[in-house]
Short mmCIF file of N, CA, C and O in Angstrom, two decimals:
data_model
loop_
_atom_site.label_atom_id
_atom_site.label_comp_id
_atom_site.label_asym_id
_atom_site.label_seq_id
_atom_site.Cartn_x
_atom_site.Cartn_y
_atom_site.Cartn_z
N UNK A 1 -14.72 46.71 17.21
CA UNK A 1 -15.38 46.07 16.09
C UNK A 1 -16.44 46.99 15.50
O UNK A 1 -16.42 47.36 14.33
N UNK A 2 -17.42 47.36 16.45
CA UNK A 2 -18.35 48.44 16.01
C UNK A 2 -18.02 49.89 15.40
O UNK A 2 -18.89 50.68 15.02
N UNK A 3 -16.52 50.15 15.35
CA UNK A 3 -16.36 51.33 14.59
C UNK A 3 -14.97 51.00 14.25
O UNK A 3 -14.04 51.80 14.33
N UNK A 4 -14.88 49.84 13.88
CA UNK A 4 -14.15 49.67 12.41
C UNK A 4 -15.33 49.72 11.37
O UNK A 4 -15.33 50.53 10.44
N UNK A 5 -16.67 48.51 11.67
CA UNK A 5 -17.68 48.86 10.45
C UNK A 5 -18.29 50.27 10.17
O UNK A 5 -18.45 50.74 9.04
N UNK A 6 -18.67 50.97 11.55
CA UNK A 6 -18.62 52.21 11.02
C UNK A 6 -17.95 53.35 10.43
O UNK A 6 -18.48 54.32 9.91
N UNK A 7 -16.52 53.07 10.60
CA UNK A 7 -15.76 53.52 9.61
C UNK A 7 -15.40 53.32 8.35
O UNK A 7 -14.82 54.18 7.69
N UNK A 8 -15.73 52.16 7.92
CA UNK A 8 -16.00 51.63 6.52
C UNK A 8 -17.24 52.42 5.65
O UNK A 8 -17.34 52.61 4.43
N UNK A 9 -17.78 52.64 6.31
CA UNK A 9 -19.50 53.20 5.63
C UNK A 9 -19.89 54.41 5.87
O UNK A 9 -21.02 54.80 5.57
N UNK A 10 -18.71 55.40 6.62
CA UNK A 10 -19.30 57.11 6.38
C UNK A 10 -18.10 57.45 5.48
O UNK A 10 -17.23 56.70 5.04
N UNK A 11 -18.36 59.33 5.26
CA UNK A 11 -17.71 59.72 4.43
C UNK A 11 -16.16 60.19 4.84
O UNK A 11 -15.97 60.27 6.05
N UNK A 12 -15.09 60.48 4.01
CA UNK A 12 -13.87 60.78 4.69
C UNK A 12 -13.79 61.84 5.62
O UNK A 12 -12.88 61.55 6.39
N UNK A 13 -14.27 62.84 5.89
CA UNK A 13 -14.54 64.09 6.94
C UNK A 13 -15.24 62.94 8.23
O UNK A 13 -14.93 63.13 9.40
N UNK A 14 -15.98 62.03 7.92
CA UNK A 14 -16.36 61.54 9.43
C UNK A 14 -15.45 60.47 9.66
O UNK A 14 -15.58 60.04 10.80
N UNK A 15 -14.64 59.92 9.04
CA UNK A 15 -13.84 59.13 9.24
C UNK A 15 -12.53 59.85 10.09
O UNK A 15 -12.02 59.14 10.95
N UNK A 16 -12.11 60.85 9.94
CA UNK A 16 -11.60 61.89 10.54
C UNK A 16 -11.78 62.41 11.96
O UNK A 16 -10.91 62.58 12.82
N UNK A 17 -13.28 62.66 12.02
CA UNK A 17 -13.41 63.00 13.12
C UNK A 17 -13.49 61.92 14.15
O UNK A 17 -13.03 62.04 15.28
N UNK A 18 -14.19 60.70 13.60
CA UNK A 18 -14.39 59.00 14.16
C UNK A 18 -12.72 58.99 15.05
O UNK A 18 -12.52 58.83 16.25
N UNK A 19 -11.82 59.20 14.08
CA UNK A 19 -10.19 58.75 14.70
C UNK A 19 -10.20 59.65 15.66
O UNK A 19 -10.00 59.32 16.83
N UNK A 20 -10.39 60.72 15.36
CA UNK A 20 -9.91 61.87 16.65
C UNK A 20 -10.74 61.79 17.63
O UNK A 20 -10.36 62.41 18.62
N UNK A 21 -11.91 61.15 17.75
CA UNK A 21 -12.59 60.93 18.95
C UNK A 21 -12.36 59.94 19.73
O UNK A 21 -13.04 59.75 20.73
N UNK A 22 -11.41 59.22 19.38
CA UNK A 22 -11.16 57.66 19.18
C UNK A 22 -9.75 57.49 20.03
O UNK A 22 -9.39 56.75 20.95
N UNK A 23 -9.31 58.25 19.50
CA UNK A 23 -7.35 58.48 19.96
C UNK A 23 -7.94 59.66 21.73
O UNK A 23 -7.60 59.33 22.86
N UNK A 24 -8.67 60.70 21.46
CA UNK A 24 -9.15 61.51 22.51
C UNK A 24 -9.06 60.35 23.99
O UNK A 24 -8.25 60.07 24.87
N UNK A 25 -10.54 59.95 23.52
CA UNK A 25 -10.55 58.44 24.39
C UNK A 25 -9.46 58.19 24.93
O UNK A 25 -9.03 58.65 25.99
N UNK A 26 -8.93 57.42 24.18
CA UNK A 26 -7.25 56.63 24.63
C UNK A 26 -6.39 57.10 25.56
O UNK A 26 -5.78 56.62 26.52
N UNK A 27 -6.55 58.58 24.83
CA UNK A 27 -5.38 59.74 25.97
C UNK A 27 -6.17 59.59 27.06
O UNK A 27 -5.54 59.25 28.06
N UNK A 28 -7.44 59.75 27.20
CA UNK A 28 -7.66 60.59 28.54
C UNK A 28 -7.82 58.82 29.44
O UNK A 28 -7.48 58.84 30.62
N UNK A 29 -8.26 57.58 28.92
CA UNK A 29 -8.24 56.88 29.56
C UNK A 29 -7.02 56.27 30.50
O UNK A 29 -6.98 55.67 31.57
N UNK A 30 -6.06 56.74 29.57
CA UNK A 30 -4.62 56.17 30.04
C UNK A 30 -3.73 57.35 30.69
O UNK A 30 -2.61 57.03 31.09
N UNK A 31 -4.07 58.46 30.80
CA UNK A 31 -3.56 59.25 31.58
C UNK A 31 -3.18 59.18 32.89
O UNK A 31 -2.18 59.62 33.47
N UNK A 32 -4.24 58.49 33.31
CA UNK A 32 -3.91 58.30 34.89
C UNK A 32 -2.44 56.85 35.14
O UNK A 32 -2.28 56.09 36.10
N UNK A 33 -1.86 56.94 34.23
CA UNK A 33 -0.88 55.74 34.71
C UNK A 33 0.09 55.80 32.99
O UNK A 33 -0.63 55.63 32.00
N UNK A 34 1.18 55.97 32.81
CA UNK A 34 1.70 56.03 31.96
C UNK A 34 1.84 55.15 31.53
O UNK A 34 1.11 54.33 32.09
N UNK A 35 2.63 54.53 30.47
CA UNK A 35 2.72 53.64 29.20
C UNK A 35 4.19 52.66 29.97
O UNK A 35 5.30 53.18 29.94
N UNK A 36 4.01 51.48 30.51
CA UNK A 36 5.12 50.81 30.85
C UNK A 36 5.66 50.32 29.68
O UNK A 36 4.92 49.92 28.79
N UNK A 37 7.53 50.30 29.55
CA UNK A 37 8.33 50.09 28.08
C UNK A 37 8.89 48.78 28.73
O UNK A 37 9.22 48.72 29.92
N UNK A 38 8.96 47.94 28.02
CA UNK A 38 9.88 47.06 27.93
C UNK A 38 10.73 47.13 27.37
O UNK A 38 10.58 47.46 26.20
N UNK A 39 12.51 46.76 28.05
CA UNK A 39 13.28 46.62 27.05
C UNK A 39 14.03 45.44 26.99
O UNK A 39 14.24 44.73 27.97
N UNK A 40 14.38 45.27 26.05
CA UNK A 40 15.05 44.16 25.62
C UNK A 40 16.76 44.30 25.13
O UNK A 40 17.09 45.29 24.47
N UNK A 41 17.52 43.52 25.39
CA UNK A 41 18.89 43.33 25.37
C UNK A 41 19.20 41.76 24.77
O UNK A 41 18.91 40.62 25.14
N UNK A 42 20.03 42.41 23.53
CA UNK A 42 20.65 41.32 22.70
C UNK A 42 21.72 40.33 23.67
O UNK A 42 22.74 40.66 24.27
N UNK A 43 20.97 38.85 23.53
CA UNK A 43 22.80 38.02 24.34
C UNK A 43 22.88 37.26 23.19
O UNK A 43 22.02 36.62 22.58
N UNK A 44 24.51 37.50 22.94
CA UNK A 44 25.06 36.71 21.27
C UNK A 44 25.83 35.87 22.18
O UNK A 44 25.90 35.92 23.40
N UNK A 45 26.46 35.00 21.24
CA UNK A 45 27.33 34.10 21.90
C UNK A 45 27.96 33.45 20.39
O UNK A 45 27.25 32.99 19.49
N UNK A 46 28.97 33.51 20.39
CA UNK A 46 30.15 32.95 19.53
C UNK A 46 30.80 32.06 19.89
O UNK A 46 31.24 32.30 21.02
N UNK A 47 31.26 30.64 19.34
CA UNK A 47 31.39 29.62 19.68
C UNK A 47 32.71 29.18 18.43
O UNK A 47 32.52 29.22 17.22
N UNK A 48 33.67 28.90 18.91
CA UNK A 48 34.97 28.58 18.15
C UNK A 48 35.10 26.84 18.25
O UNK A 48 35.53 26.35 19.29
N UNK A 49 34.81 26.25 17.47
CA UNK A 49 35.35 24.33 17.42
C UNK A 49 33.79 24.26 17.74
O UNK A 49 32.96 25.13 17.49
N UNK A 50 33.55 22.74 18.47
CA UNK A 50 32.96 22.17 18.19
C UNK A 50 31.90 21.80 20.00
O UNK A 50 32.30 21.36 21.07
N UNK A 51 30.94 22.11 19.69
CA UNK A 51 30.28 21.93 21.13
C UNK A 51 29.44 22.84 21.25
O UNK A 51 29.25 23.40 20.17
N UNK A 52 28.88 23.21 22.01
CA UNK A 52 27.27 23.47 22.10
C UNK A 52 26.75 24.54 23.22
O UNK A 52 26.91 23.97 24.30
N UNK A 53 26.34 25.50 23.38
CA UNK A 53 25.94 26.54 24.58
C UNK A 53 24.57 26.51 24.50
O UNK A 53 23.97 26.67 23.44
N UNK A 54 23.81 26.25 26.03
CA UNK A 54 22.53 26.81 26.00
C UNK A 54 22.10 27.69 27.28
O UNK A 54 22.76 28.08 28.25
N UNK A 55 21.17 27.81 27.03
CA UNK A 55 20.88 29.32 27.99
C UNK A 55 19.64 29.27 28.94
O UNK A 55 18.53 29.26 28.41
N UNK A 56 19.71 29.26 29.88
CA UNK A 56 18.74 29.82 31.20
C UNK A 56 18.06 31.00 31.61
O UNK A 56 18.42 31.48 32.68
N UNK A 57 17.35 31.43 31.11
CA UNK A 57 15.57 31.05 30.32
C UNK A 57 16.52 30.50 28.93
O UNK A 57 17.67 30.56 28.51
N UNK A 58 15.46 30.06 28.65
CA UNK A 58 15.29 29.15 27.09
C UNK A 58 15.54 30.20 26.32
O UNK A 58 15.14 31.33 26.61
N UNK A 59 16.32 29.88 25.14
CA UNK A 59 16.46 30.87 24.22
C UNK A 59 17.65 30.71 23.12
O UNK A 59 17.54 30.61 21.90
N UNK A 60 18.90 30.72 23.99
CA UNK A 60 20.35 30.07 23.73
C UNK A 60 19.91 28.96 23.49
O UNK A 60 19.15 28.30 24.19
N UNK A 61 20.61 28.54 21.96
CA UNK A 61 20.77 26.89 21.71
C UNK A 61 22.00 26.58 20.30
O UNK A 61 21.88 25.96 19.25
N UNK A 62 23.25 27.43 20.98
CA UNK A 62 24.33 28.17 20.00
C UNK A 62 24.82 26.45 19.44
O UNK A 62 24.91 25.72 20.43
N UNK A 63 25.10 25.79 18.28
CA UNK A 63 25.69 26.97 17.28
C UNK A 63 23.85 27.21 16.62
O UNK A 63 23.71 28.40 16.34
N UNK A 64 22.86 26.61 16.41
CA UNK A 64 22.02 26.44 15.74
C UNK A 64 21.31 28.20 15.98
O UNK A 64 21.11 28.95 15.02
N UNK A 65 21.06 28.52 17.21
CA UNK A 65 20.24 29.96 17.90
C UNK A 65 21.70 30.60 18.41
O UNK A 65 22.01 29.93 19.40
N UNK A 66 22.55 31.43 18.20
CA UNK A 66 23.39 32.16 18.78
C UNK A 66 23.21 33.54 19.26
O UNK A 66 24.06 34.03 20.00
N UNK A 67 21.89 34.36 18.80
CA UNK A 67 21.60 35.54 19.92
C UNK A 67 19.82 35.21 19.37
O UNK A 67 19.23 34.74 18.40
N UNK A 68 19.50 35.82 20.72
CA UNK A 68 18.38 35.62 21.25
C UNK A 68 18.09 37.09 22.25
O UNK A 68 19.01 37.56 22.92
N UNK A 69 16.27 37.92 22.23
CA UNK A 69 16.50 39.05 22.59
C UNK A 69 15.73 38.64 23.93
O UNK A 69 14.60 38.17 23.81
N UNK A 70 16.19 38.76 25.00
CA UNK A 70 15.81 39.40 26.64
C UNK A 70 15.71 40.41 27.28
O UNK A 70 16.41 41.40 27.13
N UNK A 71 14.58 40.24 28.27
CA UNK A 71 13.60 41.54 28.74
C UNK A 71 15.06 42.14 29.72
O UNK A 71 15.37 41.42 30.66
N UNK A 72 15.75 43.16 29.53
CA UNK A 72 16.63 43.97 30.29
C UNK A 72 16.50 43.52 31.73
O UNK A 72 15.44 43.52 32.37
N UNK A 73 17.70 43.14 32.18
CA UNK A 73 17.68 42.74 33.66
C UNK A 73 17.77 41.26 34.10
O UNK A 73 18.19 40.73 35.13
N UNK A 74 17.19 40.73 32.88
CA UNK A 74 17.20 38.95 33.27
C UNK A 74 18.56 38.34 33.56
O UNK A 74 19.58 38.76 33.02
N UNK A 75 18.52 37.14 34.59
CA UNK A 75 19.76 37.01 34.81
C UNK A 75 19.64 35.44 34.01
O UNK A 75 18.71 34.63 34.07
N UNK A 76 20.60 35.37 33.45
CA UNK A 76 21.35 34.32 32.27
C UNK A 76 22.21 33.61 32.49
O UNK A 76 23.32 34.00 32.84
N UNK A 77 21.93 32.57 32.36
CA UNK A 77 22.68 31.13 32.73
C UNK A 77 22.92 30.54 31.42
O UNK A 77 22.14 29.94 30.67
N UNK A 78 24.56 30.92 31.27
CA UNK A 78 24.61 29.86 29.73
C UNK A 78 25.54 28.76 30.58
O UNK A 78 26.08 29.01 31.66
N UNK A 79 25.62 27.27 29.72
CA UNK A 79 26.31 26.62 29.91
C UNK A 79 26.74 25.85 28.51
O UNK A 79 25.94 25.63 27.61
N UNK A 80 28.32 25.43 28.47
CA UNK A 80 28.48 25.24 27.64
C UNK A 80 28.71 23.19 27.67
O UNK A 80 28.81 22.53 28.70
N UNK A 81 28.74 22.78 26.60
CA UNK A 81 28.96 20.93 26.62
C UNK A 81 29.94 21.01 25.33
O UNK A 81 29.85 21.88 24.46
N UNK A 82 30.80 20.08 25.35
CA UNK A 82 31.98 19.81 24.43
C UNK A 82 31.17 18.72 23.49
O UNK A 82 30.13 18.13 23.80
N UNK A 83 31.71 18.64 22.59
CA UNK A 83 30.91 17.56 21.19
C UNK A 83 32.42 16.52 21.64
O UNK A 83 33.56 16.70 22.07
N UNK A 84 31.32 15.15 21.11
CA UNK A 84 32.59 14.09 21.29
C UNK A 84 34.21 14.70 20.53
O UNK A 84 34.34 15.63 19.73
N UNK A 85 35.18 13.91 21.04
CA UNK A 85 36.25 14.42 20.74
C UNK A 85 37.20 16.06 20.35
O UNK A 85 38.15 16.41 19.64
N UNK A 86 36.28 16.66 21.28
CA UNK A 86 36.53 18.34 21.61
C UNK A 86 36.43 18.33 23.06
O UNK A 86 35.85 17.44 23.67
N UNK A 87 37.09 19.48 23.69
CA UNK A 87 36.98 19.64 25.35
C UNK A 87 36.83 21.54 25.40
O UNK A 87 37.62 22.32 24.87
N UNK A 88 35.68 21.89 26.11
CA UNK A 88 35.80 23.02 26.07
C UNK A 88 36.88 23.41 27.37
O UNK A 88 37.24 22.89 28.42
N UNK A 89 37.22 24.87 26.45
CA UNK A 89 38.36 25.26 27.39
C UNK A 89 37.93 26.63 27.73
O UNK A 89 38.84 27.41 27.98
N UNK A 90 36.84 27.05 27.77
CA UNK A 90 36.56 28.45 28.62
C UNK A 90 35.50 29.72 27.76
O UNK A 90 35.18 29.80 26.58
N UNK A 91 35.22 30.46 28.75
CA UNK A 91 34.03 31.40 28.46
C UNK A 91 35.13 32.78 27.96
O UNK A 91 36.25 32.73 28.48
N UNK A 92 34.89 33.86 27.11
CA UNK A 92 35.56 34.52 27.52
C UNK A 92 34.71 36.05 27.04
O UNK A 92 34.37 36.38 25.91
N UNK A 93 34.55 36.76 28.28
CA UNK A 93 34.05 38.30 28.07
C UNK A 93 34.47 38.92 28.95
O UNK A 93 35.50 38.53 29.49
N UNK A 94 33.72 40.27 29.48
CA UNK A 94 34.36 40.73 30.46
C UNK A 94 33.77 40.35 31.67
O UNK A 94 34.30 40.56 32.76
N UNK A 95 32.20 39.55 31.44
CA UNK A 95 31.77 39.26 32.86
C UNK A 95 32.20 37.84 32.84
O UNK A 95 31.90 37.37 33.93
N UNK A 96 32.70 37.04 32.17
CA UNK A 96 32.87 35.53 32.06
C UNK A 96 34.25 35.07 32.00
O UNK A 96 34.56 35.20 30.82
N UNK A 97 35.00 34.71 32.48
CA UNK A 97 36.61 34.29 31.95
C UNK A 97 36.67 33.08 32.58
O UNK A 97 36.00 32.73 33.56
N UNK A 98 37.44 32.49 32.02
CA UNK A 98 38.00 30.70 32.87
C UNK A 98 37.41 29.52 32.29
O UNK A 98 36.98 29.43 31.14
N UNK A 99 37.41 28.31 33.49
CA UNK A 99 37.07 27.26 32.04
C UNK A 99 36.13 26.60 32.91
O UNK A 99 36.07 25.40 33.17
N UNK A 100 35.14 27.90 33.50
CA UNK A 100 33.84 27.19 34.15
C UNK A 100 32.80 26.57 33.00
O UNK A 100 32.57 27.34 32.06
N UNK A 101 32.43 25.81 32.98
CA UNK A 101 31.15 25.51 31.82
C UNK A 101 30.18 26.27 32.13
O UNK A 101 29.26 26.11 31.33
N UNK A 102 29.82 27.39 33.33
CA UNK A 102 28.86 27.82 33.18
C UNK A 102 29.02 29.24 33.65
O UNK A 102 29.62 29.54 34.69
N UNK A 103 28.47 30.08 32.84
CA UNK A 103 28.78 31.52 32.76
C UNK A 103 27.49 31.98 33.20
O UNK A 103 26.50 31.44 32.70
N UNK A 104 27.25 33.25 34.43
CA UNK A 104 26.16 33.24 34.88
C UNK A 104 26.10 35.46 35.05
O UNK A 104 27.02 36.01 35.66
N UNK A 105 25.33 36.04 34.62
CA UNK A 105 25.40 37.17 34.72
C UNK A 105 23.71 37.91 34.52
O UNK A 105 22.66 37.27 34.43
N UNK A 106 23.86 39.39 34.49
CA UNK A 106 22.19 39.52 34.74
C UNK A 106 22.35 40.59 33.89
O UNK A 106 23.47 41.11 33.97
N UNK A 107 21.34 41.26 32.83
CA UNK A 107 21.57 41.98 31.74
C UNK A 107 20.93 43.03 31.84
O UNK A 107 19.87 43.33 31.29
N UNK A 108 21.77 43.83 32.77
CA UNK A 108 21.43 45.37 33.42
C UNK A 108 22.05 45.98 32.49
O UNK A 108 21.46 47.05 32.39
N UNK A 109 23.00 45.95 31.63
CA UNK A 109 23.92 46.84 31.49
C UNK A 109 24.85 46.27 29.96
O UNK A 109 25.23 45.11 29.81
N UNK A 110 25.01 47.07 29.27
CA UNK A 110 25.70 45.92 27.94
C UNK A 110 27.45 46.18 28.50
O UNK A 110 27.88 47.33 28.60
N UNK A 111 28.17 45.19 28.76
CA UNK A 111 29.68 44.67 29.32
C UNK A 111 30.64 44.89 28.13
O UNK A 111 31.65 45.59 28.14
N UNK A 112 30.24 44.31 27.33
CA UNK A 112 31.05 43.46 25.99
C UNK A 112 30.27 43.41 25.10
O UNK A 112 29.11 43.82 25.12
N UNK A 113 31.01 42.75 23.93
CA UNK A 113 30.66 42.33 22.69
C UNK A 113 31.43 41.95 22.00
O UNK A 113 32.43 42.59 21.68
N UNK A 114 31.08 40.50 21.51
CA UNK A 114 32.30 39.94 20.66
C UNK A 114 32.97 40.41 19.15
O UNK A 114 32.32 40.48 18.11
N UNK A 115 34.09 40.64 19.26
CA UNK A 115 34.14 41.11 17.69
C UNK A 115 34.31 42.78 17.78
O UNK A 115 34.44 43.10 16.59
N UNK A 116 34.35 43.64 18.35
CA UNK A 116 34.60 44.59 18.33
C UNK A 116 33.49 45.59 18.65
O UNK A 116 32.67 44.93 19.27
N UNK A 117 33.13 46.62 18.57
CA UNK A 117 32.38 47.44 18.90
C UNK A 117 31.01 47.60 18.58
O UNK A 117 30.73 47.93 17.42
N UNK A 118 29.74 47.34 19.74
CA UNK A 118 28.69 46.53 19.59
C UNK A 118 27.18 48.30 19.83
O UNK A 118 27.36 49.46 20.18
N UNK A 119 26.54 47.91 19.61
CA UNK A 119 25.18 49.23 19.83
C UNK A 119 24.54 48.79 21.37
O UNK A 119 23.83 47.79 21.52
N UNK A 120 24.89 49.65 22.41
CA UNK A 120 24.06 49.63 23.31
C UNK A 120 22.74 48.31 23.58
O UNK A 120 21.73 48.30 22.87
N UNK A 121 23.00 47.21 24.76
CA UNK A 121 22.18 46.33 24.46
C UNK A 121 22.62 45.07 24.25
O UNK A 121 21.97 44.06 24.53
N UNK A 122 23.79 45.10 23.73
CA UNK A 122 23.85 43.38 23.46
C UNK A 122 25.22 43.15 24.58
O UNK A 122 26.16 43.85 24.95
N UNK A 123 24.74 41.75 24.87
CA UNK A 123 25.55 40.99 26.10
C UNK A 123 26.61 39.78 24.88
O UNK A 123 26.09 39.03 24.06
N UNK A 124 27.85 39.88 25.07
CA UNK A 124 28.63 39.26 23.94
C UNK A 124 29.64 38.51 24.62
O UNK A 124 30.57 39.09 25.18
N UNK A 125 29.47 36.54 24.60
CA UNK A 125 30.45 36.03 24.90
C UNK A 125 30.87 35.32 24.04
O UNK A 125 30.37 35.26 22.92
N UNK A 126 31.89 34.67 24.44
CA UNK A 126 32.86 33.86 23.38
C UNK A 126 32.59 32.69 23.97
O UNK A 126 32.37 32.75 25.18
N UNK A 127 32.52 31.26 23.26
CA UNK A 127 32.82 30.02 24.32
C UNK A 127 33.89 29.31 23.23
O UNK A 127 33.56 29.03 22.08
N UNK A 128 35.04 29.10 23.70
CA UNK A 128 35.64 28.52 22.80
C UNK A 128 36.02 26.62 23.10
O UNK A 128 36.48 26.26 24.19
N UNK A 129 35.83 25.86 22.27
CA UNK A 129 36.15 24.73 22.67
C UNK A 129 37.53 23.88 21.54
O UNK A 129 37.53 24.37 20.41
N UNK A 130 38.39 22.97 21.72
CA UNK A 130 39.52 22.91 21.18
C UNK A 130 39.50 20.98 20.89
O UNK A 130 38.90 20.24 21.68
N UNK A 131 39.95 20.67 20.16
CA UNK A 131 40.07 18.89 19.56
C UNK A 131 40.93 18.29 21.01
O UNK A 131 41.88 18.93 21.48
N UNK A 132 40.46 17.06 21.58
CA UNK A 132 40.61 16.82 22.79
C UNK A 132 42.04 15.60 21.85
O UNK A 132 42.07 14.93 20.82
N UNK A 133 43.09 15.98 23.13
CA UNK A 133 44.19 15.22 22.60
C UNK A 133 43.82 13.73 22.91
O UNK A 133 44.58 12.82 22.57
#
């Protein structure tokens, strides 16, 4: 706070030197321990007919939220529910296949992607559900 106002009220040469004394600081304070990154990994989810996927952490709430971004590594619990007069009939990626309602995997690594060829990062399933005879 105190040298934002003082940077408002000297001239541009001390405003200059103000930053570079400023950023100096920063480096040498944080030197002793590097800069931890978070990363984050896209999970999409595509949904064919009629019914509903949500996701474990909170996030997934397909068709309305269909990708949502997570801290790399989290493990993901989607499950899917059929809308009256539809029956879901299965998950389908490369970590998910069959007609479990609940697809469960951990997002180390991007597997898949729905639709064809995806950028490093995103986790891509299909849930398809079909008109119940």
């Amino acid at each position: 706070m105190g040298a934002t106002s003082i940077l408002g009220v000297v001239t541009f040469g001390a405003k200059v030197l103000a930053v570079a004394v400023l950023v100096g600081f920063f480096v040498a304070a944080s030197s002793a321990s590097p800069p931890k990154y978070v990363y984050r990994d896209v999970a999409l989810v595509a949904v064919s007919g009629h019914g509903t996927v949500t996701s474990k952490p909170h996030g997934i709430d397909c068709p309305s939220t269909c990708r949502t971004l997570f801290v790399r590594g989290t493990h993901l619990r989607l499950h899917a529910v059929a809308a009256p007069g539809w029956r879901f009939t299965g998950f389908k990626s490369t970590f998910c296949n069959g007609a479990h309602a609940t697809c469960v995997f951990d997002m180390v690594s991007s597997h898949d992607c729905v639709g064809g060829a995806c950028p490093t990062g995103v986790f891509g399933v299909r849930a398809r559900f079909v008109r119940d005879s």
